[in-house]
């Protein structure tokens, strides 16, 4: 199983970016996917989470500006980021809580490499 994020870049404050994350490999089911970001201080922060059975969750700092969406059939999630601010800068990476195919497999956490977002003031 692999997760690959894309869509990061350099943008001015007030601008927008759209991140994508695709999970690939031998996947039986994905329960939820999450965007995290690692700040310049190397802290991990939950940005947004989508549960494919219904529901989403956002960090307070991004509510009203970021929107998470997903396509379960494509094992893909998106993060639309609007009105970006310098404090949104960081390494954005995705996580999936999923069930791989195969006998005796269980749900587990998978993480992919990040995509860098830099917001200039």
Coordinates of C-alpha atoms in Angstrom, one line a residue:
X1 CA 0.0 0.0 0.0
X2 CA 1.3 3.4 -0.9
X3 CA 0.0 6.9 -0.3
X4 CA 1.1 9.7 -2.6
X5 CA 0.3 13.4 -2.0
X6 CA 0.7 16.1 -4.6
X7 CA -0.3 19.7 -5.2
X8 CA 1.9 21.6 -2.9
X9 CA 3.8 24.7 -3.9
X10 CA 4.6 28.3 -3.2
X11 CA 1.7 30.8 -3.0
X12 CA 1.2 34.3 -1.8
X13 CA -0.9 34.9 1.3
X14 CA -4.6 35.0 0.3
X15 CA -4.0 32.5 -2.5
X16 CA -5.3 28.9 -2.9
X17 CA -3.9 25.4 -3.5
X18 CA -5.5 22.1 -4.0
X19 CA -3.8 19.0 -2.6
X20 CA -4.5 15.4 -3.7
X21 CA -3.7 12.1 -2.1
X22 CA -4.1 8.8 -3.7
X23 CA -3.9 5.4 -2.0
X24 CA -2.8 2.6 -4.1
X25 CA -2.0 -1.1 -3.8
X26 CA -3.9 -4.1 -2.4
X27 CA -6.6 -2.3 -0.6
X28 CA -9.9 -3.9 0.5
X29 CA -11.4 -0.9 2.2
X30 CA -10.5 2.6 3.5
X31 CA -12.4 3.8 6.5
X32 CA -11.0 7.3 6.8
X33 CA -8.2 9.5 5.4
X34 CA -6.6 12.4 7.0
X35 CA -4.4 15.4 6.1
X36 CA -1.7 16.2 8.6
X37 CA 0.9 18.9 8.4
X38 CA 4.3 19.2 10.0
X39 CA 5.1 22.7 10.9
X40 CA 8.5 24.3 10.8
X41 CA 8.7 23.6 14.5
X42 CA 8.3 19.9 13.6
X43 CA 5.0 19.5 15.3
X44 CA 2.3 17.3 13.7
X45 CA -1.1 18.8 13.3
X46 CA -4.3 17.3 12.1
X47 CA -5.6 19.5 9.4
X48 CA -8.7 17.7 8.1
X49 CA -10.2 14.2 8.2
X50 CA -12.8 12.6 6.1
X51 CA -14.6 9.4 7.1
X52 CA -16.0 7.6 4.1
X53 CA -19.0 6.4 6.0
X54 CA -19.9 10.1 6.5
X55 CA -18.4 13.0 8.4
X56 CA -15.4 15.3 8.4
X57 CA -13.3 17.1 10.9
X58 CA -11.1 20.2 10.7
X59 CA -8.6 21.9 12.8
X60 CA -10.0 25.1 14.3
X61 CA -7.4 27.1 12.5
X62 CA -8.6 26.0 9.0
X63 CA -12.3 25.9 9.4
X64 CA -14.1 28.0 6.8
X65 CA -11.0 28.1 4.6
X66 CA -10.1 24.5 3.9
X67 CA -12.4 21.8 2.5
X68 CA -11.7 18.1 2.5
X69 CA -13.4 15.9 -0.1
X70 CA -12.9 12.3 -1.2
X71 CA -13.6 9.8 -3.9
X72 CA -13.8 6.4 -2.3
X73 CA -14.0 4.6 -5.5
X74 CA -10.7 6.1 -6.5
X75 CA -9.1 5.9 -3.0
X76 CA -8.4 9.6 -3.4
X77 CA -8.9 12.6 -1.2
X78 CA -8.5 16.3 -1.8
X79 CA -7.8 19.3 0.3
X80 CA -9.0 22.7 -1.2
X81 CA -7.1 25.4 0.7
X82 CA -8.3 29.0 0.3
X83 CA -7.2 32.2 1.8
X84 CA -3.9 30.8 2.7
X85 CA -1.8 32.4 5.4
X86 CA 1.9 32.1 6.2
X87 CA 1.1 30.0 9.2
X88 CA -0.4 27.4 6.9
X89 CA 3.1 26.6 5.6
X90 CA 4.4 23.2 6.3
X91 CA 4.8 19.6 5.0
X92 CA 1.4 18.2 4.2
X93 CA 1.0 14.5 4.2
X94 CA -1.9 12.1 4.2
X95 CA -2.8 9.2 6.3
X96 CA -5.3 6.3 5.6
X97 CA -6.8 3.9 8.1
X98 CA -7.5 1.0 5.8
X99 CA -7.8 -2.7 5.4
X100 CA -5.4 -4.4 3.0
X101 CA -6.5 -7.4 1.0
X102 CA -5.5 -10.8 2.1
X103 CA -6.3 -13.3 4.8
X104 CA -5.9 -12.4 8.4
X105 CA -5.3 -8.7 7.6
X106 CA -6.6 -6.0 9.9
X107 CA -7.2 -2.3 9.7
X108 CA -4.0 -0.3 10.1
X109 CA -2.6 3.2 9.7
X110 CA -0.6 4.1 6.6
X111 CA 1.2 7.3 5.9
X112 CA 2.7 8.8 2.8
X113 CA 5.4 11.3 2.1
X114 CA 4.4 14.9 2.2
X115 CA 4.0 17.7 -0.2
X116 CA 5.5 21.1 0.8
X117 CA 3.2 24.1 1.1
X118 CA 4.9 27.5 1.4
X119 CA 2.8 30.7 1.9
X120 CA 4.7 33.9 1.5
X121 CA 3.5 37.1 3.2

